[in-house]
Amino acid sequence: MKRFIWDFRGRDGHRTAEHHSEHLTGFAEIHGIPSGSYKKGVVQENEFHTYSFLEVDEEFEQKVIGLLRPQRIEDGS
């Protein structure tokens, strides 16, 4: 499972990352990714850097890369 990451910076970064995370749920629903096949969340690194992430089963990884264009990709949990 890969972790797809979108970074948000600045004082409003955390709020923006949380909003973005809600859209990731909508993306999964629209594109038929079952709820047990993905995990999403928000991580606050510091007061000026927060990121939202989406982890999906391997069969959905190319869909996320092609449609959402994550800023970073890391090994997930």
Short mmCIF file of C-alpha atoms in Angstrom, two decimals, residues 14 29 31-32 37-38 44 46 54 61-62 64-65 67-69 71-72 75:
data_model
loop_
_atom_site.label_atom_id
_atom_site.label_comp_id
_atom_site.label_asym_id
_atom_site.label_seq_id
_atom_site.Cartn_x
_atom_site.Cartn_y
_atom_site.Cartn_z
CA HIS A 14 -4.26 22.53 8.53
CA GLU A 29 -16.91 6.80 -3.45
CA HIS A 31 -14.50 5.87 -8.34
CA GLY A 32 -15.75 2.70 -6.67
CA SER A 37 -9.65 -0.58 0.56
CA TYR A 38 -8.48 2.89 1.54
CA GLN A 44 0.25 18.19 11.10
CA ASN A 46 4.27 21.74 12.55
CA LEU A 54 -4.76 8.69 0.94
CA GLU A 61 -2.94 3.02 -7.02
CA GLN A 62 -2.72 3.90 -10.72
CA VAL A 64 -5.07 7.80 -7.78
CA ILE A 65 -1.81 8.68 -9.54
CA LEU A 67 -6.48 11.33 -11.62
CA LEU A 68 -5.31 13.09 -8.45
CA ARG A 69 -1.60 13.63 -9.16
CA GLN A 71 2.67 15.67 -4.71
CA ARG A 72 4.54 12.85 -2.97
CA ASP A 75 5.31 3.50 1.48
#
